[in-house]
Amino acid sequence: MRAWLKAMLPVVGLLAHSPARAEAPSSHWLDHSALTLAPKRLEVGLFSQSAYAINDRVQISTHPLWFFALPQAHAKVRWATNGCLYFSTSHSLEYPWPFLRLVTKEGTGGLLPPTDPPPQSLLIENAGLLSARLAPGHWLTAELGFSVGPRTKTPVLLDFPFLYQRFAALNSAIVPHAAVSANGPVDGAFDYMVYSRYSRLFLPDTPGAFAWESEVELGWSVTPRVRVGASARAEVARFPVGLRWHWFPLADVRIAW
């Protein structure tokens, strides 16, 4: 995994060698803030993204569990530091065709009709993140961004919980989103993370479509290099069939080097 992440260095090399900005603290564990991990730190998540910090400003990541079904690459770049404020941008590129092909079938696991092969497509997302330090170790972050989904033919709509907004750009010109998050220590080795994201979906057959997804997580750093997290994720969304809500629990283990 470390070798694969390092192989992405040429993609963001120019960003990594741009003029240095004011030094900022590093994020202890991967989070939704504008901070990046400590330089050369590698984090591997059992069910979540794995990330590598090229330096104190550039961080790259991918999702190893999903990579062969949904090839993807992500980068976060910190551009500016001003007192207690930190500004970064995040960028992601996904190739959804292998995943769409897996779910194009009848029966269990079939989300798309087998009579219409999925198009060749990309999912591209860009966002700006502004983090404010509220207290030592505590961060509040605001995020604004959008995703687009260039494709070769027929639009695709995955009318399924938690996949709905993630693939909505394949059926819309653009999908803007706004998010807010907070994270910090609780007591000793414990920490918290709260994240909420609203996406506006401009779908031709669903006026007023949207998706609002939130997550609350409690983490325990068993050692400085091993973290166990337990969380719950919920979503309220306006689907073509009407307003629905869903939720499910999550657990994850992260290991750092």
mmCIF file of N, CA, C and O in Angstrom, residues 103-184:
data_model
loop_
_atom_site.group_PDB
_atom_site.id
_atom_site.type_symbol
_atom_site.label_atom_id
_atom_site.label_comp_id
_atom_site.label_asym_id
_atom_site.label_seq_id
_atom_site.Cartn_x
_atom_site.Cartn_y
_atom_site.Cartn_z
ATOM 1 N N VAL A 103 -22.946 -3.809 -10.463
ATOM 2 C CA VAL A 103 -24.333 -3.667 -10.008
ATOM 3 C C VAL A 103 -25.319 -3.589 -11.181
ATOM 4 O O VAL A 103 -26.507 -3.353 -10.964
ATOM 5 N N THR A 104 -24.841 -3.798 -12.392
ATOM 6 C CA THR A 104 -25.731 -3.840 -13.552
ATOM 7 C C THR A 104 -26.126 -5.294 -13.794
ATOM 8 O O THR A 104 -25.459 -6.042 -14.515
ATOM 9 N N LYS A 105 -27.187 -5.732 -13.150
ATOM 10 C CA LYS A 105 -27.640 -7.109 -13.250
ATOM 11 C C LYS A 105 -29.003 -7.243 -12.601
ATOM 12 O O LYS A 105 -29.483 -6.328 -11.918
ATOM 13 N N GLU A 106 -29.619 -8.379 -12.785
ATOM 14 C CA GLU A 106 -30.886 -8.677 -12.130
ATOM 15 C C GLU A 106 -30.638 -9.391 -10.802
ATOM 16 O O GLU A 106 -29.577 -9.956 -10.573
ATOM 17 N N GLY A 107 -31.622 -9.351 -9.917
ATOM 18 C CA GLY A 107 -31.532 -10.080 -8.664
ATOM 19 C C GLY A 107 -30.742 -9.352 -7.594
ATOM 20 O O GLY A 107 -30.551 -8.141 -7.649
ATOM 21 N N THR A 108 -30.232 -10.133 -6.612
ATOM 22 C CA THR A 108 -29.519 -9.569 -5.478
ATOM 23 C C THR A 108 -28.287 -8.798 -5.925
ATOM 24 O O THR A 108 -27.476 -9.304 -6.695
ATOM 25 N N GLY A 109 -28.155 -7.582 -5.425
ATOM 26 C CA GLY A 109 -27.011 -6.753 -5.781
ATOM 27 C C GLY A 109 -27.179 -5.972 -7.059
ATOM 28 O O GLY A 109 -26.329 -5.166 -7.420
ATOM 29 N N GLY A 110 -28.292 -6.189 -7.755
ATOM 30 C CA GLY A 110 -28.538 -5.472 -8.994
ATOM 31 C C GLY A 110 -29.191 -4.122 -8.745
ATOM 32 O O GLY A 110 -30.298 -4.061 -8.209
ATOM 33 N N LEU A 111 -28.517 -3.037 -9.112
ATOM 34 C CA LEU A 111 -29.046 -1.694 -8.916
ATOM 35 C C LEU A 111 -29.355 -0.997 -10.227
ATOM 36 O O LEU A 111 -30.040 0.024 -10.235
ATOM 37 N N LEU A 112 -28.852 -1.546 -11.335
ATOM 38 C CA LEU A 112 -29.080 -0.973 -12.654
ATOM 39 C C LEU A 112 -29.576 -2.059 -13.590
ATOM 40 O O LEU A 112 -29.181 -3.227 -13.465
ATOM 41 N N PRO A 113 -30.433 -1.719 -14.562
ATOM 42 C CA PRO A 113 -30.983 -2.735 -15.465
ATOM 43 C C PRO A 113 -29.912 -3.321 -16.379
ATOM 44 O O PRO A 113 -29.090 -2.578 -16.952
ATOM 45 N N PRO A 114 -29.873 -4.646 -16.525
ATOM 46 C CA PRO A 114 -28.840 -5.283 -17.354
ATOM 47 C C PRO A 114 -29.006 -5.005 -18.843
ATOM 48 O O PRO A 114 -28.102 -5.290 -19.634
ATOM 49 N N THR A 115 -30.145 -4.455 -19.239
ATOM 50 C CA THR A 115 -30.380 -4.170 -20.655
ATOM 51 C C THR A 115 -29.623 -2.935 -21.139
ATOM 52 O O THR A 115 -29.549 -2.683 -22.340
ATOM 53 N N ASP A 116 -29.060 -2.155 -20.205
ATOM 54 C CA ASP A 116 -28.385 -0.907 -20.570
ATOM 55 C C ASP A 116 -26.996 -0.877 -19.938
ATOM 56 O O ASP A 116 -26.847 -0.536 -18.771
ATOM 57 N N PRO A 117 -25.940 -1.253 -20.679
ATOM 58 C CA PRO A 117 -24.590 -1.273 -20.119
ATOM 59 C C PRO A 117 -24.194 0.106 -19.582
ATOM 60 O O PRO A 117 -24.572 1.129 -20.157
ATOM 61 N N PRO A 118 -23.448 0.161 -18.491
ATOM 62 C CA PRO A 118 -23.061 1.456 -17.915
ATOM 63 C C PRO A 118 -22.093 2.204 -18.822
ATOM 64 O O PRO A 118 -21.298 1.587 -19.541
ATOM 65 N N PRO A 119 -22.132 3.515 -18.797
ATOM 66 C CA PRO A 119 -21.241 4.304 -19.648
ATOM 67 C C PRO A 119 -19.835 4.399 -19.063
ATOM 68 O O PRO A 119 -19.633 4.222 -17.859
ATOM 69 N N GLN A 120 -18.872 4.658 -19.911
ATOM 70 C CA GLN A 120 -17.553 5.045 -19.428
ATOM 71 C C GLN A 120 -17.690 6.440 -18.816
ATOM 72 O O GLN A 120 -18.320 7.316 -19.402
ATOM 73 N N SER A 121 -17.127 6.630 -17.654
ATOM 74 C CA SER A 121 -17.352 7.893 -16.953
ATOM 75 C C SER A 121 -16.261 8.135 -15.923
ATOM 76 O O SER A 121 -15.469 7.246 -15.596
ATOM 77 N N LEU A 122 -16.247 9.360 -15.409
ATOM 78 C CA LEU A 122 -15.373 9.749 -14.316
ATOM 79 C C LEU A 122 -16.196 10.521 -13.289
ATOM 80 O O LEU A 122 -17.212 11.135 -13.635
ATOM 81 N N LEU A 123 -15.768 10.486 -12.052
ATOM 82 C CA LEU A 123 -16.331 11.329 -11.002
ATOM 83 C C LEU A 123 -15.209 12.220 -10.480
ATOM 84 O O LEU A 123 -14.180 11.722 -10.009
ATOM 85 N N ILE A 124 -15.400 13.523 -10.577
ATOM 86 C CA ILE A 124 -14.383 14.492 -10.183
ATOM 87 C C ILE A 124 -14.980 15.412 -9.123
ATOM 88 O O ILE A 124 -16.050 15.981 -9.329
ATOM 89 N N GLU A 125 -14.297 15.539 -8.000
ATOM 90 C CA GLU A 125 -14.780 16.418 -6.926
ATOM 91 C C GLU A 125 -13.671 17.351 -6.465
ATOM 92 O O GLU A 125 -12.514 16.937 -6.313
ATOM 93 N N ASN A 126 -14.031 18.606 -6.259
ATOM 94 C CA ASN A 126 -13.115 19.616 -5.728
ATOM 95 C C ASN A 126 -13.826 20.376 -4.612
ATOM 96 O O ASN A 126 -15.032 20.623 -4.695
ATOM 97 N N ALA A 127 -13.077 20.734 -3.581
ATOM 98 C CA ALA A 127 -13.678 21.447 -2.450
ATOM 99 C C ALA A 127 -12.642 22.306 -1.752
ATOM 100 O O ALA A 127 -11.430 22.035 -1.816
ATOM 101 N N GLY A 128 -13.119 23.360 -1.096
ATOM 102 C CA GLY A 128 -12.278 24.186 -0.243
ATOM 103 C C GLY A 128 -12.636 23.947 1.205
ATOM 104 O O GLY A 128 -13.821 23.796 1.542
ATOM 105 N N LEU A 129 -11.624 23.902 2.085
ATOM 106 C CA LEU A 129 -11.837 23.649 3.506
ATOM 107 C C LEU A 129 -11.196 24.759 4.330
ATOM 108 O O LEU A 129 -10.014 25.076 4.140
ATOM 109 N N LEU A 130 -11.967 25.331 5.231
ATOM 110 C CA LEU A 130 -11.482 26.375 6.129
ATOM 111 C C LEU A 130 -11.674 25.893 7.563
ATOM 112 O O LEU A 130 -12.799 25.653 7.991
ATOM 113 N N SER A 131 -10.566 25.729 8.271
ATOM 114 C CA SER A 131 -10.618 25.231 9.649
ATOM 115 C C SER A 131 -10.217 26.325 10.628
ATOM 116 O O SER A 131 -9.285 27.094 10.369
ATOM 117 N N ALA A 132 -10.911 26.373 11.750
ATOM 118 C CA ALA A 132 -10.600 27.314 12.826
ATOM 119 C C ALA A 132 -10.284 26.527 14.089
ATOM 120 O O ALA A 132 -11.012 25.584 14.437
ATOM 121 N N ARG A 133 -9.220 26.902 14.762
ATOM 122 C CA ARG A 133 -8.858 26.241 16.015
ATOM 123 C C ARG A 133 -9.632 26.906 17.148
ATOM 124 O O ARG A 133 -9.413 28.077 17.471
ATOM 125 N N LEU A 134 -10.542 26.156 17.754
ATOM 126 C CA LEU A 134 -11.376 26.696 18.827
ATOM 127 C C LEU A 134 -10.688 26.618 20.179
ATOM 128 O O LEU A 134 -10.912 27.454 21.051
ATOM 129 N N ALA A 135 -9.884 25.576 20.355
ATOM 130 C CA ALA A 135 -9.133 25.333 21.587
ATOM 131 C C ALA A 135 -8.026 24.358 21.218
ATOM 132 O O ALA A 135 -8.073 23.764 20.137
ATOM 133 N N PRO A 136 -7.023 24.168 22.065
ATOM 134 C CA PRO A 136 -5.957 23.225 21.724
ATOM 135 C C PRO A 136 -6.498 21.855 21.335
ATOM 136 O O PRO A 136 -7.178 21.191 22.123
ATOM 137 N N GLY A 137 -6.267 21.459 20.087
ATOM 138 C CA GLY A 137 -6.705 20.155 19.602
ATOM 139 C C GLY A 137 -8.117 20.099 19.070
ATOM 140 O O GLY A 137 -8.521 19.093 18.501
ATOM 141 N N HIS A 138 -8.893 21.174 19.236
ATOM 142 C CA HIS A 138 -10.283 21.183 18.788
ATOM 143 C C HIS A 138 -10.406 22.055 17.526
ATOM 144 O O HIS A 138 -9.972 23.211 17.526
ATOM 145 N N TRP A 139 -11.061 21.494 16.501
ATOM 146 C CA TRP A 139 -11.136 22.167 15.211
ATOM 147 C C TRP A 139 -12.569 22.183 14.690
ATOM 148 O O TRP A 139 -13.294 21.196 14.813
ATOM 149 N N LEU A 140 -12.949 23.323 14.126
ATOM 150 C CA LEU A 140 -14.239 23.464 13.454
ATOM 151 C C LEU A 140 -13.941 23.775 11.987
ATOM 152 O O LEU A 140 -13.170 24.689 11.689
ATOM 153 N N THR A 141 -14.554 23.028 11.077
ATOM 154 C CA THR A 141 -14.235 23.142 9.648
ATOM 155 C C THR A 141 -15.488 23.354 8.827
ATOM 156 O O THR A 141 -16.499 22.673 9.036
ATOM 157 N N ALA A 142 -15.411 24.291 7.897
ATOM 158 C CA ALA A 142 -16.469 24.511 6.914
ATOM 159 C C ALA A 142 -15.934 24.108 5.545
ATOM 160 O O ALA A 142 -14.771 24.379 5.215
ATOM 161 N N GLU A 143 -16.781 23.483 4.752
ATOM 162 C CA GLU A 143 -16.367 22.967 3.443
ATOM 163 C C GLU A 143 -17.404 23.327 2.388
ATOM 164 O O GLU A 143 -18.601 23.200 2.613
ATOM 165 N N LEU A 144 -16.932 23.782 1.236
ATOM 166 C CA LEU A 144 -17.778 24.038 0.073
ATOM 167 C C LEU A 144 -17.127 23.384 -1.127
ATOM 168 O O LEU A 144 -15.913 23.519 -1.332
ATOM 169 N N GLY A 145 -17.938 22.695 -1.935
ATOM 170 C CA GLY A 145 -17.360 22.041 -3.094
ATOM 171 C C GLY A 145 -18.406 21.600 -4.084
ATOM 172 O O GLY A 145 -19.600 21.886 -3.944
ATOM 173 N N PHE A 146 -17.964 20.887 -5.094
ATOM 174 C CA PHE A 146 -18.864 20.395 -6.136
ATOM 175 C C PHE A 146 -18.241 19.161 -6.781
ATOM 176 O O PHE A 146 -17.028 18.933 -6.704
ATOM 177 N N SER A 147 -19.089 18.364 -7.397
ATOM 178 C CA SER A 147 -18.621 17.217 -8.166
ATOM 179 C C SER A 147 -19.276 17.230 -9.537
ATOM 180 O O SER A 147 -20.399 17.729 -9.705
ATOM 181 N N VAL A 148 -18.564 16.699 -10.518
ATOM 182 C CA VAL A 148 -19.066 16.557 -11.883
ATOM 183 C C VAL A 148 -18.778 15.142 -12.342
ATOM 184 O O VAL A 148 -17.876 14.479 -11.819
ATOM 185 N N GLY A 149 -19.543 14.680 -13.334
ATOM 186 C CA GLY A 149 -19.391 13.306 -13.799
ATOM 187 C C GLY A 149 -19.414 13.197 -15.308
ATOM 188 O O GLY A 149 -20.432 12.770 -15.873
ATOM 189 N N PRO A 150 -18.343 13.575 -15.990
ATOM 190 C CA PRO A 150 -18.313 13.414 -17.452
ATOM 191 C C PRO A 150 -18.504 11.951 -17.838
ATOM 192 O O PRO A 150 -17.943 11.048 -17.213
ATOM 193 N N ARG A 151 -19.310 11.705 -18.864
ATOM 194 C CA ARG A 151 -19.656 10.348 -19.260
ATOM 195 C C ARG A 151 -19.871 10.286 -20.760
ATOM 196 O O ARG A 151 -20.047 11.304 -21.428
ATOM 197 N N THR A 152 -19.883 9.083 -21.280
ATOM 198 C CA THR A 152 -19.959 8.909 -22.730
ATOM 199 C C THR A 152 -21.375 8.817 -23.259
ATOM 200 O O THR A 152 -21.605 9.056 -24.437
ATOM 201 N N LYS A 153 -22.344 8.436 -22.380
ATOM 202 C CA LYS A 153 -23.704 8.253 -22.903
ATOM 203 C C LYS A 153 -24.732 8.395 -21.800
ATOM 204 O O LYS A 153 -24.625 9.279 -20.963
ATOM 205 N N THR A 154 -25.731 7.513 -21.802
ATOM 206 C CA THR A 154 -26.900 7.602 -20.940
ATOM 207 C C THR A 154 -26.564 7.926 -19.486
ATOM 208 O O THR A 154 -25.695 7.292 -18.893
ATOM 209 N N PRO A 155 -27.231 8.916 -18.879
ATOM 210 C CA PRO A 155 -27.020 9.212 -17.455
ATOM 211 C C PRO A 155 -27.357 8.008 -16.582
ATOM 212 O O PRO A 155 -28.157 7.143 -16.945
ATOM 213 N N VAL A 156 -26.724 7.969 -15.411
ATOM 214 C CA VAL A 156 -26.901 6.869 -14.470
ATOM 215 C C VAL A 156 -27.437 7.424 -13.148
ATOM 216 O O VAL A 156 -26.952 8.437 -12.660
ATOM 217 N N LEU A 157 -28.430 6.759 -12.580
ATOM 218 C CA LEU A 157 -28.959 7.144 -11.272
ATOM 219 C C LEU A 157 -29.011 5.909 -10.384
ATOM 220 O O LEU A 157 -29.708 4.937 -10.690
ATOM 221 N N LEU A 158 -28.258 5.938 -9.288
ATOM 222 C CA LEU A 158 -28.289 4.854 -8.308
ATOM 223 C C LEU A 158 -29.236 5.262 -7.190
ATOM 224 O O LEU A 158 -28.870 5.981 -6.262
ATOM 225 N N ASP A 159 -30.465 4.815 -7.299
ATOM 226 C CA ASP A 159 -31.510 5.151 -6.336
ATOM 227 C C ASP A 159 -31.387 4.225 -5.130
ATOM 228 O O ASP A 159 -32.237 3.360 -4.880
ATOM 229 N N PHE A 160 -30.280 4.416 -4.361
ATOM 230 C CA PHE A 160 -29.957 3.509 -3.264
ATOM 231 C C PHE A 160 -29.308 4.310 -2.141
ATOM 232 O O PHE A 160 -28.508 5.208 -2.396
ATOM 233 N N PRO A 161 -29.641 4.011 -0.877
ATOM 234 C CA PRO A 161 -29.109 4.785 0.249
ATOM 235 C C PRO A 161 -27.587 4.893 0.239
ATOM 236 O O PRO A 161 -26.882 3.916 0.000
ATOM 237 N N PHE A 162 -27.086 6.084 0.497
ATOM 238 C CA PHE A 162 -25.678 6.421 0.627
ATOM 239 C C PHE A 162 -24.892 6.341 -0.692
ATOM 240 O O PHE A 162 -23.775 6.848 -0.761
ATOM 241 N N LEU A 163 -25.443 5.707 -1.713
ATOM 242 C CA LEU A 163 -24.831 5.753 -3.043
ATOM 243 C C LEU A 163 -25.479 6.831 -3.903
ATOM 244 O O LEU A 163 -24.880 7.298 -4.876
ATOM 245 N N TYR A 164 -26.682 7.225 -3.532
ATOM 246 C CA TYR A 164 -27.494 8.170 -4.294
ATOM 247 C C TYR A 164 -26.729 9.453 -4.623
ATOM 248 O O TYR A 164 -26.523 9.799 -5.785
ATOM 249 N N GLN A 165 -26.261 10.167 -3.587
ATOM 250 C CA GLN A 165 -25.578 11.435 -3.824
ATOM 251 C C GLN A 165 -24.143 11.242 -4.302
ATOM 252 O O GLN A 165 -23.591 12.110 -4.990
ATOM 253 N N ARG A 166 -23.516 10.120 -3.971
ATOM 254 C CA ARG A 166 -22.129 9.894 -4.374
ATOM 255 C C ARG A 166 -21.985 9.708 -5.882
ATOM 256 O O ARG A 166 -20.924 9.972 -6.446
ATOM 257 N N PHE A 167 -23.046 9.208 -6.522
ATOM 258 C CA PHE A 167 -22.999 9.001 -7.969
ATOM 259 C C PHE A 167 -23.948 9.932 -8.722
ATOM 260 O O PHE A 167 -24.133 9.774 -9.921
ATOM 261 N N ALA A 168 -24.539 10.897 -8.024
ATOM 262 C CA ALA A 168 -25.538 11.764 -8.648
ATOM 263 C C ALA A 168 -24.965 12.599 -9.779
ATOM 264 O O ALA A 168 -25.688 12.986 -10.701
ATOM 265 N N ALA A 169 -23.661 12.882 -9.751
ATOM 266 C CA ALA A 169 -23.053 13.688 -10.816
ATOM 267 C C ALA A 169 -23.103 12.977 -12.161
ATOM 268 O O ALA A 169 -22.936 13.623 -13.204
ATOM 269 N N LEU A 170 -23.361 11.665 -12.161
ATOM 270 C CA LEU A 170 -23.493 10.934 -13.424
ATOM 271 C C LEU A 170 -24.863 11.157 -14.054
ATOM 272 O O LEU A 170 -25.123 10.662 -15.150
ATOM 273 N N ASN A 171 -25.742 11.869 -13.351
ATOM 274 C CA ASN A 171 -27.076 12.142 -13.877
ATOM 275 C C ASN A 171 -27.414 13.628 -13.780
ATOM 276 O O ASN A 171 -28.567 14.024 -13.857
ATOM 277 N N SER A 172 -26.388 14.467 -13.578
ATOM 278 C CA SER A 172 -26.604 15.890 -13.383
ATOM 279 C C SER A 172 -25.385 16.643 -13.897
ATOM 280 O O SER A 172 -24.277 16.095 -13.942
ATOM 281 N N ALA A 173 -25.571 17.904 -14.270
ATOM 282 C CA ALA A 173 -24.441 18.690 -14.764
ATOM 283 C C ALA A 173 -23.432 18.953 -13.657
ATOM 284 O O ALA A 173 -22.217 18.950 -13.883
ATOM 285 N N ILE A 174 -23.924 19.187 -12.438
ATOM 286 C CA ILE A 174 -23.050 19.484 -11.311
ATOM 287 C C ILE A 174 -23.799 19.167 -10.019
ATOM 288 O O ILE A 174 -25.027 19.273 -9.958
ATOM 289 N N VAL A 175 -23.066 18.743 -8.995
ATOM 290 C CA VAL A 175 -23.646 18.466 -7.677
ATOM 291 C C VAL A 175 -22.871 19.278 -6.640
ATOM 292 O O VAL A 175 -21.772 18.881 -6.221
ATOM 293 N N PRO A 176 -23.385 20.428 -6.216
ATOM 294 C CA PRO A 176 -22.701 21.215 -5.177
ATOM 295 C C PRO A 176 -22.976 20.637 -3.794
ATOM 296 O O PRO A 176 -23.995 19.983 -3.565
ATOM 297 N N HIS A 177 -22.049 20.893 -2.882
ATOM 298 C CA HIS A 177 -22.266 20.437 -1.509
ATOM 299 C C HIS A 177 -21.661 21.429 -0.521
ATOM 300 O O HIS A 177 -20.753 22.205 -0.852
ATOM 301 N N ALA A 178 -22.183 21.394 0.691
ATOM 302 C CA ALA A 178 -21.655 22.176 1.806
ATOM 303 C C ALA A 178 -21.589 21.247 3.014
ATOM 304 O O ALA A 178 -22.480 20.408 3.218
ATOM 305 N N ALA A 179 -20.522 21.372 3.785
ATOM 306 C CA ALA A 179 -20.345 20.472 4.927
ATOM 307 C C ALA A 179 -19.734 21.237 6.087
ATOM 308 O O ALA A 179 -19.078 22.269 5.913
ATOM 309 N N VAL A 180 -19.951 20.698 7.285
ATOM 310 C CA VAL A 180 -19.329 21.239 8.492
ATOM 311 C C VAL A 180 -18.883 20.057 9.346
ATOM 312 O O VAL A 180 -19.540 19.003 9.360
ATOM 313 N N SER A 181 -17.754 20.205 10.002
ATOM 314 C CA SER A 181 -17.255 19.129 10.856
ATOM 315 C C SER A 181 -16.570 19.714 12.077
ATOM 316 O O SER A 181 -16.149 20.873 12.087
ATOM 317 N N ALA A 182 -16.471 18.904 13.107
ATOM 318 C CA ALA A 182 -15.763 19.277 14.335
ATOM 319 C C ALA A 182 -15.060 18.041 14.863
ATOM 320 O O ALA A 182 -15.583 16.918 14.745
ATOM 321 N N ASN A 183 -13.876 18.225 15.404
ATOM 322 C CA ASN A 183 -13.142 17.092 15.968
ATOM 323 C C ASN A 183 -12.176 17.585 17.036
ATOM 324 O O ASN A 183 -11.777 18.754 17.049
ATOM 325 N N GLY A 184 -11.815 16.673 17.927
ATOM 326 C CA GLY A 184 -10.885 17.026 18.993
ATOM 327 C C GLY A 184 -10.837 15.946 20.055
ATOM 328 O O GLY A 184 -11.552 14.931 19.968
#
